[in-house]
Amino acid sequence: MTRIGFLIFPGMLQLDCTGAYGVLAAGPDVTIHLVWKDLSPIRTSDKLLMVPDTAIADCPQLDVVVVPGGGGVVHLMNDAVVLEFLRHQSGKASWITSVCTGALVLGAAGLLDGYNATTHWLSLDLLPLFGANPVRQRVVRDRNRITGAGVTSGIDMALTLAGALWSDPVAEQIQLNMEYDPKPPYHAGNPETAPEEIVATMRNHSAARQAERRVAAVAAAKRLRGNEGL
Amino acid sequence: MTRIGFLIFPGMLQLDCTGAYGVLAAGPDVTIHLVWKDLSPIRTSDKLLMVPDTAIADCPQLDVVVVPGGGGVVHLMNDAVVLEFLRHQSGKASWITSVCTGALVLGAAGLLDGYNATTHWLSLDLLPLFGANPVRQRVVRDRNRITGAGVTSGIDMALTLAGALWSDPVAEQIQLNMEYDPKPPYHAGNPETAPEEIVATMRNHSAARQAERRVAAVAAAKRLRGNEGL
């Protein structure tokens, strides 16, 4: 049996979680935990209600930890309970993974120090604060860490993980069942191919949020590493 | 304001809903309804708890109807309350859409008669029972119907819809924010490119379920069209 835990939290972006969930829940003999501090429903940043089934204090040892991202990450980076939970789980978990800005939480827990990693393109420059080497790639695997880029990359990350956890044919079976043969109707999926004005608009719209993220990341990095290199 | 309703139901496949939700919830001035018969949480076929916020009886007129698919579709195809709800909404909704086997429910409600449409590759041969013309394509748009193929095609379907509802730049902005620049690590996303043995395994594994779906679809088609052509 493979025990997979998703950390879910207020302000998570739901698809960061549900994309990877869709892949991993289709695996053989899987138990999935939706883990949060308590069992009260949480509201995602896009207003979906999700219901945790496992409290952090009661969570058994996981084989796989998945940390999704979203606006709420700004709080998690300096949340002692969450960071301690991740550090504790990482001691014996086989795989430590993230989707989107979930990587910043892994980083804040000290779990990406010395690792290649990725995250949402807008936050990639924050990874070095945690000693991680940012790689502009959709999925980055380094030893037992697998990090995905923005939101939908959780599907690719989880298929990579499914291949590693089970086998290539199992991952292919899952891909075929979910008909993951993407044909985006636009070419705006990354800042390198998107129209320049679309990228500029998004940088503008997210400037305040990114500044807030940087403040939280710097605070987390200070606690983690002292003032070295900051 | 754009009022978008997802029909959610026991046995829905969560990613059929959450993929499209992730796109549409990011649109400007959107209100999303998760609609079911009552407000009790439903359990998806992959065991996620989802919480309806709007009962069918109380649902306002929607601008967009989205019907996801999954195992539970076999019951919806002959569920008078659900079919009447869809027929009623379709009178004034701007867009009637589906993801995966959700198309079979639209078909059973008589809403695809004379339309080009698609659905999960394993169920494509059921569409003609409802007078629809099956098209093996990831997203099919015919007048105000937009249908997506299997599961993850909901993301492509919703981006197509976002372009139609709002504008190309809005859809591109959403795509960039969710970094939808897919790079599947395998080539098994459709039965044409997947390894033959993977396709054969899946056909075998799903044979009983597909037979059950056919029985339900034939019953629905009979009620809808009489015995003509069956």
Short mmCIF file of C-alpha atoms in Angstrom, two decimals:
data_model
loop_
_atom_site.label_atom_id
_atom_site.label_comp_id
_atom_site.label_asym_id
_atom_site.label_seq_id
_atom_site.Cartn_x
_atom_site.Cartn_y
_atom_site.Cartn_z
CA MET A 1 0.00 0.00 0.00
CA THR A 2 1.23 3.50 -0.85
CA ARG A 3 0.28 6.19 1.64
CA ILE A 4 0.14 9.58 -0.01
CA GLY A 5 -0.49 12.80 1.89
CA PHE A 6 -1.50 16.11 0.38
CA LEU A 7 -1.05 19.10 2.64
CA ILE A 8 -4.18 21.17 2.06
CA PHE A 9 -4.66 24.64 3.52
CA PRO A 10 -6.71 27.83 3.32
CA GLY A 11 -5.75 29.75 0.20
CA MET A 12 -4.39 26.72 -1.64
CA LEU A 13 -5.06 26.81 -5.39
CA GLN A 14 -7.31 23.80 -5.85
CA LEU A 15 -5.90 22.57 -9.16
CA ASP A 16 -2.39 22.41 -7.66
CA CYS A 17 -3.80 19.63 -5.53
CA THR A 18 -6.53 18.08 -7.66
CA GLY A 19 -4.39 17.64 -10.80
CA ALA A 20 -1.82 15.51 -8.97
CA TYR A 21 -4.60 13.88 -6.94
CA GLY A 22 -6.32 12.75 -10.14
CA VAL A 23 -3.17 10.93 -11.21
CA LEU A 24 -2.13 9.44 -7.89
CA ALA A 25 -5.60 8.34 -6.76
CA ALA A 26 -5.71 6.18 -9.89
CA GLY A 27 -2.66 4.20 -8.77
CA PRO A 28 -2.82 0.66 -7.41
CA ASP A 29 -3.46 0.18 -3.69
CA VAL A 30 -3.25 3.83 -2.73
CA THR A 31 -4.44 5.53 0.44
CA ILE A 32 -4.68 9.28 0.18
CA HIS A 33 -4.70 11.63 3.15
CA LEU A 34 -5.78 15.25 2.92
CA VAL A 35 -3.83 16.70 5.81
CA TRP A 36 -4.37 19.95 7.64
CA LYS A 37 -4.14 21.21 11.23
CA ASP A 38 -7.70 20.19 11.96
CA LEU A 39 -10.61 18.66 10.10
CA SER A 40 -12.57 21.85 9.40
CA PRO A 41 -13.20 22.39 5.68
CA ILE A 42 -10.75 24.78 4.06
CA ARG A 43 -11.56 27.27 1.33
CA THR A 44 -9.18 27.32 -1.62
CA SER A 45 -8.07 30.63 -3.14
CA ASP A 46 -10.55 29.93 -5.93
CA LYS A 47 -13.32 29.28 -3.42
CA LEU A 48 -13.68 25.52 -3.55
CA LEU A 49 -14.45 23.90 -0.23
CA MET A 50 -12.16 20.97 0.54
CA VAL A 51 -12.43 18.70 3.54
CA PRO A 52 -9.30 17.47 5.33
CA ASP A 53 -9.52 13.87 6.58
CA THR A 54 -6.35 13.75 8.66
CA ALA A 55 -5.09 16.19 11.27
CA ILE A 56 -1.37 16.92 11.27
CA ALA A 57 -1.13 15.66 14.85
CA ASP A 58 -2.68 12.31 13.86
CA CYS A 59 -1.01 11.80 10.50
CA PRO A 60 0.72 8.44 10.10
CA GLN A 61 4.09 8.20 8.38
CA LEU A 62 3.53 8.93 4.69
CA ASP A 63 5.33 7.34 1.76
CA VAL A 64 4.74 10.41 -0.37
CA VAL A 65 4.28 14.02 0.71
CA VAL A 66 2.72 16.45 -1.78
CA VAL A 67 2.66 20.18 -1.05
CA PRO A 68 0.48 22.22 -3.41
CA GLY A 69 0.81 25.99 -3.73
CA GLY A 70 -1.39 29.05 -3.91
CA GLY A 71 -1.86 32.36 -2.14
CA GLY A 72 -1.93 30.72 1.31
CA VAL A 73 1.71 29.69 0.97
CA VAL A 74 2.72 33.11 2.24
CA HIS A 75 1.50 32.06 5.70
CA LEU A 76 2.80 28.49 5.60
CA MET A 77 6.39 29.59 5.02
CA ASN A 78 6.50 30.81 8.61
CA ASP A 79 4.14 28.36 10.25
CA ALA A 80 6.08 26.29 12.78
CA VAL A 81 3.49 23.50 12.97
CA VAL A 82 3.43 22.97 9.21
CA LEU A 83 7.20 23.19 8.80
CA GLU A 84 7.82 20.77 11.66
CA PHE A 85 5.27 18.36 10.17
CA LEU A 86 7.08 18.39 6.82
CA ARG A 87 10.50 17.99 8.40
CA HIS A 88 9.26 15.11 10.52
CA GLN A 89 7.61 13.32 7.57
CA SER A 90 10.61 13.83 5.33
CA GLY A 91 12.78 11.70 7.59
CA LYS A 92 11.13 8.48 6.45
CA ALA A 93 8.99 9.38 3.42
CA SER A 94 10.17 7.94 0.12
CA TRP A 95 9.22 11.01 -1.91
CA ILE A 96 8.93 14.68 -1.00
CA THR A 97 7.12 16.58 -3.72
CA SER A 98 5.51 19.91 -4.49
CA VAL A 99 3.40 21.63 -7.10
CA CYS A 100 3.70 25.32 -7.95
CA THR A 101 4.59 27.55 -4.98
CA GLY A 102 4.35 24.53 -2.69
CA ALA A 103 8.11 24.38 -3.32
CA LEU A 104 8.50 27.54 -1.23
CA VAL A 105 7.03 25.68 1.74
CA LEU A 106 9.38 22.74 1.24
CA GLY A 107 12.17 25.29 0.98
CA ALA A 108 11.11 27.05 4.18
CA ALA A 109 11.16 23.67 5.93
CA GLY A 110 14.77 23.28 4.86
CA LEU A 111 13.97 20.40 2.54
CA LEU A 112 15.35 21.82 -0.71
CA ASP A 113 18.75 22.94 0.57
CA GLY A 114 21.27 21.72 -2.00
CA TYR A 115 18.60 20.40 -4.36
CA ASN A 116 17.64 21.30 -7.89
CA ALA A 117 14.02 22.42 -7.83
CA THR A 118 11.34 24.36 -9.66
CA THR A 119 8.18 26.32 -8.85
CA HIS A 120 5.72 28.69 -10.54
CA TRP A 121 7.69 30.87 -12.98
CA LEU A 122 6.90 34.06 -11.03
CA SER A 123 8.49 32.64 -7.86
CA LEU A 124 11.51 30.85 -9.27
CA ASP A 125 13.85 33.61 -8.05
CA LEU A 126 12.86 32.90 -4.44
CA LEU A 127 14.22 29.35 -4.39
CA PRO A 128 17.89 30.33 -3.83
CA LEU A 129 16.84 31.90 -0.51
CA PHE A 130 16.39 28.32 0.68
CA GLY A 131 19.62 27.01 -0.80
CA ALA A 132 17.84 25.41 -3.75
CA ASN A 133 19.11 25.60 -7.29
CA PRO A 134 16.23 26.89 -9.46
CA VAL A 135 15.72 25.01 -12.71
CA ARG A 136 13.35 26.43 -15.33
CA GLN A 137 11.77 23.12 -16.22
CA ARG A 138 8.25 21.70 -15.87
CA VAL A 139 9.23 18.86 -13.56
CA VAL A 140 12.50 18.62 -11.66
CA ARG A 141 13.59 15.41 -9.98
CA ASP A 142 16.63 15.43 -7.72
CA ARG A 143 17.15 12.32 -5.60
CA ASN A 144 13.81 11.87 -3.76
CA ARG A 145 12.53 15.39 -4.34
CA ILE A 146 10.20 16.05 -7.27
CA THR A 147 9.01 19.60 -7.77
CA GLY A 148 6.61 20.84 -10.42
CA ALA A 149 6.32 24.30 -11.99
CA GLY A 150 3.01 26.22 -11.98
CA VAL A 151 -0.42 24.72 -11.22
CA THR A 152 -1.12 22.30 -14.11
CA SER A 153 2.42 20.93 -13.96
CA GLY A 154 1.12 18.93 -11.00
CA ILE A 155 -0.27 16.46 -13.54
CA ASP A 156 3.13 15.99 -15.18
CA MET A 157 4.84 15.87 -11.79
CA ALA A 158 2.44 13.19 -10.58
CA LEU A 159 2.83 11.09 -13.74
CA THR A 160 6.61 11.23 -13.26
CA LEU A 161 6.09 10.19 -9.65
CA ALA A 162 3.68 7.39 -10.68
CA GLY A 163 6.37 5.98 -12.96
CA ALA A 164 8.89 6.07 -10.12
CA LEU A 165 6.50 4.70 -7.50
CA TRP A 166 5.02 1.90 -9.58
CA SER A 167 6.20 1.45 -13.17
CA ASP A 168 6.09 3.04 -16.60
CA PRO A 169 3.15 0.88 -17.73
CA VAL A 170 1.11 1.88 -14.66
CA ALA A 171 1.80 5.55 -15.33
CA GLU A 172 0.89 5.08 -19.00
CA GLN A 173 -2.34 3.34 -18.03
CA ILE A 174 -3.25 6.29 -15.83
CA GLN A 175 -2.37 8.76 -18.57
CA LEU A 176 -4.52 6.90 -21.09
CA ASN A 177 -7.47 6.69 -18.73
CA MET A 178 -7.36 10.43 -18.07
CA GLU A 179 -6.76 11.06 -21.77
CA TYR A 180 -3.86 13.35 -20.98
CA ASP A 181 -3.02 14.29 -24.53
CA PRO A 182 -3.13 18.05 -24.03
CA LYS A 183 -3.86 20.43 -26.88
CA PRO A 184 -4.00 23.92 -25.36
CA PRO A 185 -5.94 26.22 -27.70
CA TYR A 186 -3.44 29.05 -27.01
CA HIS A 187 0.34 29.21 -26.75
CA ALA A 188 0.44 31.25 -23.57
CA GLY A 189 1.40 28.46 -21.16
CA ASN A 190 4.79 29.87 -20.24
CA PRO A 191 6.36 33.34 -20.17
CA GLU A 192 8.75 32.41 -22.99
CA THR A 193 5.97 31.71 -25.54
CA ALA A 194 3.12 33.89 -24.24
CA PRO A 195 2.53 37.27 -25.92
CA GLU A 196 4.73 39.88 -24.27
CA GLU A 197 1.83 42.07 -23.18
CA ILE A 198 0.17 39.10 -21.46
CA VAL A 199 3.36 38.43 -19.48
CA ALA A 200 3.71 42.11 -18.62
CA THR A 201 0.10 42.34 -17.44
CA MET A 202 0.55 39.34 -15.23
CA ARG A 203 3.77 40.64 -13.72
CA ASN A 204 1.99 43.88 -12.94
CA HIS A 205 -1.08 42.23 -11.45
CA SER A 206 0.99 39.98 -9.25
CA ALA A 207 3.64 42.49 -8.18
CA ALA A 208 2.15 43.18 -4.74
CA ARG A 209 1.59 39.49 -4.04
CA GLN A 210 5.10 38.60 -5.17
CA ALA A 211 6.56 41.30 -2.93
CA GLU A 212 4.62 39.85 -0.01
CA ARG A 213 5.90 36.38 -0.89
CA ARG A 214 9.47 37.64 -0.93
CA VAL A 215 9.12 39.18 2.54
CA ALA A 216 7.77 35.88 3.89
CA ALA A 217 10.45 33.87 2.11
CA VAL A 218 13.25 36.09 3.41
CA ALA A 219 11.91 35.79 6.96
CA ALA A 220 11.72 32.01 6.61
CA ALA A 221 15.19 31.80 5.13
CA LYS A 222 16.64 33.90 7.96
CA ARG A 223 15.22 31.59 10.57
CA LEU A 224 16.46 28.60 8.62
CA ARG A 225 19.95 29.72 7.69
CA GLY A 226 20.79 32.64 9.91
CA ASN A 227 21.87 35.75 8.02
CA GLU A 228 24.29 33.87 5.81
CA GLY A 229 24.01 35.04 2.21
CA LEU A 230 20.94 37.25 2.67
CA MET B 1 -21.25 38.69 -14.16
CA THR B 2 -20.97 35.20 -15.61
CA ARG B 3 -22.91 32.53 -13.75
CA ILE B 4 -21.34 29.11 -14.27
CA GLY B 5 -22.85 25.91 -12.90
CA PHE B 6 -21.08 22.60 -12.57
CA LEU B 7 -23.35 19.61 -12.09
CA ILE B 8 -21.59 17.56 -9.42
CA PHE B 9 -22.77 14.09 -8.39
CA PRO B 10 -21.77 10.91 -6.56
CA GLY B 11 -19.29 8.95 -8.67
CA MET B 12 -18.13 11.97 -10.66
CA LEU B 13 -14.42 11.88 -11.51
CA GLN B 14 -13.10 14.88 -9.62
CA LEU B 15 -10.61 16.09 -12.24
CA ASP B 16 -13.37 16.24 -14.88
CA CYS B 17 -14.75 19.05 -12.76
CA THR B 18 -11.71 20.59 -11.09
CA GLY B 19 -9.68 20.99 -14.30
CA ALA B 20 -12.35 23.13 -15.94
CA TYR B 21 -13.12 24.79 -12.59
CA GLY B 22 -9.50 25.90 -12.29
CA VAL B 23 -9.75 27.70 -15.60
CA LEU B 24 -13.21 29.21 -15.26
CA ALA B 25 -12.87 30.33 -11.64
CA ALA B 26 -9.96 32.47 -12.78
CA GLY B 27 -12.18 34.45 -15.15
CA PRO B 28 -13.35 38.01 -14.49
CA ASP B 29 -16.51 38.51 -12.45
CA VAL B 30 -17.49 34.86 -12.24
CA THR B 31 -19.94 33.20 -9.89
CA ILE B 32 -19.62 29.44 -9.76
CA HIS B 33 -22.36 27.10 -8.55
CA LEU B 34 -21.73 23.48 -7.64
CA VAL B 35 -25.15 22.04 -8.28
CA TRP B 36 -26.64 18.80 -7.05
CA LYS B 37 -30.03 17.56 -5.83
CA ASP B 38 -29.29 18.60 -2.28
CA LEU B 39 -26.42 20.12 -0.34
CA SER B 40 -25.04 16.93 1.20
CA PRO B 41 -21.38 16.38 0.31
CA ILE B 42 -20.86 13.97 -2.57
CA ARG B 43 -18.04 11.47 -2.89
CA THR B 44 -16.25 11.39 -6.24
CA SER B 45 -15.30 8.07 -7.84
CA ASP B 46 -11.76 8.76 -6.66
CA LYS B 47 -12.97 9.42 -3.13
CA LEU B 48 -12.71 13.18 -2.87
CA LEU B 49 -15.45 14.83 -0.86
CA MET B 50 -17.05 17.76 -2.68
CA VAL B 51 -19.69 20.05 -1.27
CA PRO B 52 -22.57 21.28 -3.44
CA ASP B 53 -23.60 24.87 -2.76
CA THR B 54 -26.76 25.01 -4.87
CA ALA B 55 -29.68 22.59 -4.97
CA ILE B 56 -31.14 21.84 -8.38
CA ALA B 57 -34.52 23.13 -7.20
CA ASP B 58 -32.99 26.48 -6.17
CA CYS B 59 -30.56 26.97 -9.04
CA PRO B 60 -30.86 30.32 -10.81
CA GLN B 61 -30.59 30.53 -14.57
CA LEU B 62 -27.00 29.79 -15.51
CA ASP B 63 -25.00 31.37 -18.33
CA VAL B 64 -22.83 28.28 -18.62
CA VAL B 65 -23.65 24.67 -17.76
CA VAL B 66 -20.77 22.23 -17.30
CA VAL B 67 -21.43 18.51 -16.93
CA PRO B 68 -18.41 16.46 -15.84
CA GLY B 69 -18.26 12.69 -16.27
CA GLY B 70 -17.22 9.62 -14.30
CA GLY B 71 -18.69 6.32 -13.15
CA GLY B 72 -21.82 7.98 -11.73
CA VAL B 73 -22.94 9.01 -15.22
CA VAL B 74 -24.52 5.60 -15.63
CA HIS B 75 -27.22 6.67 -13.15
CA LEU B 76 -27.63 10.24 -14.40
CA MET B 77 -28.50 9.13 -17.92
CA ASN B 78 -31.85 7.93 -16.60
CA ASP B 79 -32.41 10.39 -13.80
CA ALA B 80 -35.50 12.47 -14.60
CA VAL B 81 -34.64 15.27 -12.16
CA VAL B 82 -31.17 15.77 -13.58
CA LEU B 83 -32.27 15.54 -17.21
CA GLU B 84 -35.13 17.99 -16.66
CA PHE B 85 -32.75 20.39 -14.91
CA LEU B 86 -30.38 20.33 -17.89
CA ARG B 87 -33.19 20.74 -20.42
CA HIS B 88 -34.62 23.63 -18.46
CA GLN B 89 -31.26 25.40 -18.11
CA SER B 90 -30.38 24.87 -21.75
CA GLY B 91 -33.30 27.01 -22.87
CA LYS B 92 -31.60 30.23 -21.80
CA ALA B 93 -27.98 29.31 -21.04
CA SER B 94 -25.40 30.74 -23.42
CA TRP B 95 -23.17 27.66 -23.34
CA ILE B 96 -23.90 23.99 -22.70
CA THR B 97 -20.71 22.07 -22.10
CA SER B 98 -19.37 18.75 -20.92
CA VAL B 99 -16.15 17.02 -19.99
CA CYS B 100 -15.50 13.33 -20.58
CA THR B 101 -18.60 11.11 -20.22
CA GLY B 102 -20.60 14.14 -19.11
CA ALA B 103 -21.50 14.28 -22.82
CA LEU B 104 -23.59 11.14 -22.33
CA VAL B 105 -25.74 13.02 -19.82
CA LEU B 106 -26.17 15.95 -22.20
CA GLY B 107 -27.06 13.37 -24.85
CA ALA B 108 -29.59 11.65 -22.60
CA ALA B 109 -31.20 15.03 -21.98
CA GLY B 110 -31.62 15.41 -25.72
CA LEU B 111 -29.17 18.29 -25.91
CA LEU B 112 -26.74 16.84 -28.44
CA ASP B 113 -29.24 15.72 -31.07
CA GLY B 114 -27.88 16.91 -34.40
CA TYR B 115 -24.65 18.24 -32.88
CA ASN B 116 -21.02 17.31 -33.39
CA ALA B 117 -19.66 16.20 -30.03
CA THR B 118 -16.93 14.25 -28.29
CA THR B 119 -16.46 12.31 -25.05
CA HIS B 120 -13.93 9.93 -23.45
CA TRP B 121 -12.48 7.72 -26.20
CA LEU B 122 -13.97 4.56 -24.69
CA SER B 123 -17.51 5.98 -24.91
CA LEU B 124 -17.40 7.76 -28.25
CA ASP B 125 -19.44 5.01 -29.92
CA LEU B 126 -22.37 5.74 -27.59
CA LEU B 127 -22.94 9.29 -28.83
CA PRO B 128 -24.90 8.31 -31.98
CA LEU B 129 -27.55 6.75 -29.71
CA PHE B 130 -28.45 10.35 -28.84
CA GLY B 131 -28.36 11.64 -32.39
CA ALA B 132 -24.94 13.22 -31.93
CA ASN B 133 -22.18 13.02 -34.49
CA PRO B 134 -19.06 11.72 -32.70
CA VAL B 135 -15.85 13.58 -33.51
CA ARG B 136 -12.52 12.16 -32.34
CA GLN B 137 -11.07 15.46 -31.27
CA ARG B 138 -10.00 16.89 -27.91
CA VAL B 139 -12.50 19.74 -27.89
CA VAL B 140 -15.53 19.98 -30.17
CA ARG B 141 -17.49 23.18 -30.51
CA ASP B 142 -20.77 23.18 -32.42
CA ARG B 143 -22.92 26.29 -32.07
CA ASN B 144 -23.29 26.76 -28.28
CA ARG B 145 -22.27 23.24 -27.32
CA ILE B 146 -18.65 22.59 -26.34
CA THR B 147 -17.73 19.03 -25.42
CA GLY B 148 -14.37 17.77 -24.24
CA ALA B 149 -12.82 14.32 -24.58
CA GLY B 150 -11.52 12.40 -21.53
CA VAL B 151 -10.87 13.91 -18.09
CA THR B 152 -7.93 16.32 -18.58
CA SER B 153 -9.46 17.68 -21.78
CA GLY B 154 -11.66 19.69 -19.43
CA ILE B 155 -8.77 22.15 -19.16
CA ASP B 156 -8.59 22.61 -22.94
CA MET B 157 -12.38 22.74 -23.18
CA ALA B 158 -12.55 25.44 -20.51
CA LEU B 159 -9.79 27.52 -22.12
CA THR B 160 -11.72 27.36 -25.40
CA LEU B 161 -14.82 28.44 -23.51
CA ALA B 162 -12.93 31.23 -21.72
CA GLY B 163 -11.88 32.62 -25.10
CA ALA B 164 -15.48 32.54 -26.29
CA LEU B 165 -16.96 33.95 -23.07
CA TRP B 166 -14.45 36.72 -22.52
CA SER B 167 -11.62 37.15 -25.05
CA ASP B 168 -8.43 35.54 -26.29
CA PRO B 169 -6.22 37.71 -24.03
CA VAL B 170 -8.24 36.73 -20.96
CA ALA B 171 -7.91 33.05 -21.84
CA GLU B 172 -4.17 33.50 -22.45
CA GLN B 173 -3.78 35.26 -19.11
CA ILE B 174 -5.46 32.32 -17.39
CA GLN B 175 -3.30 29.83 -19.26
CA LEU B 176 -0.12 31.69 -18.28
CA ASN B 177 -1.13 31.92 -14.64
CA MET B 178 -1.80 28.19 -14.47
CA GLU B 179 1.37 27.53 -16.48
CA TYR B 180 -0.50 25.25 -18.82
CA ASP B 181 2.42 24.27 -20.99
CA PRO B 182 2.00 20.53 -20.67
CA LYS B 183 4.90 18.13 -21.11
CA PRO B 184 3.55 14.65 -20.37
CA PRO B 185 6.44 12.34 -19.48
CA TYR B 186 4.81 9.50 -21.50
CA HIS B 187 3.08 9.34 -24.87
CA ALA B 188 0.11 7.32 -23.71
CA GLY B 189 -2.46 10.09 -23.64
CA ASN B 190 -4.65 8.70 -26.39
CA PRO B 191 -5.34 5.24 -27.80
CA GLU B 192 -3.69 6.12 -31.11
CA THR B 193 -0.26 6.82 -29.56
CA ALA B 194 -0.32 4.65 -26.43
CA PRO B 195 1.43 1.29 -26.53
CA GLU B 196 -0.97 -1.34 -27.90
CA GLU B 197 -0.83 -3.50 -24.79
CA ILE B 198 -1.75 -0.53 -22.60
CA VAL B 199 -4.82 0.16 -24.74
CA ALA B 200 -5.78 -3.52 -24.73
CA THR B 201 -5.42 -3.74 -20.93
CA MET B 202 -7.62 -0.73 -20.50
CA ARG B 203 -10.28 -2.03 -22.86
CA ASN B 204 -10.31 -5.28 -20.89
CA HIS B 205 -10.46 -3.60 -17.50
CA SER B 206 -13.29 -1.35 -18.54
CA ALA B 207 -15.34 -3.86 -20.55
CA ALA B 208 -17.91 -4.53 -17.82
CA ARG B 209 -18.31 -0.83 -17.05
CA GLN B 210 -18.66 0.05 -20.72
CA ALA B 211 -21.33 -2.66 -21.16
CA GLU B 212 -23.24 -1.18 -18.24
CA ARG B 213 -22.92 2.29 -19.78
CA ARG B 214 -24.27 1.02 -23.07
CA VAL B 215 -27.33 -0.49 -21.37
CA ALA B 216 -28.03 2.81 -19.62
CA ALA B 217 -27.46 4.81 -22.80
CA VAL B 218 -29.76 2.59 -24.84
CA ALA B 219 -32.50 2.91 -22.22
CA ALA B 220 -32.08 6.70 -22.18
CA ALA B 221 -32.08 6.89 -25.97
CA LYS B 222 -35.27 4.81 -26.16
CA ARG B 223 -37.08 7.12 -23.82
CA LEU B 224 -35.78 10.09 -25.74
CA ARG B 225 -36.33 8.99 -29.32
CA GLY B 226 -38.71 6.07 -29.19
CA ASN B 227 -37.41 2.95 -30.91
CA GLU B 228 -36.34 4.79 -34.04
CA GLY B 229 -32.94 3.58 -35.20
CA LEU B 230 -32.13 1.38 -32.20
#
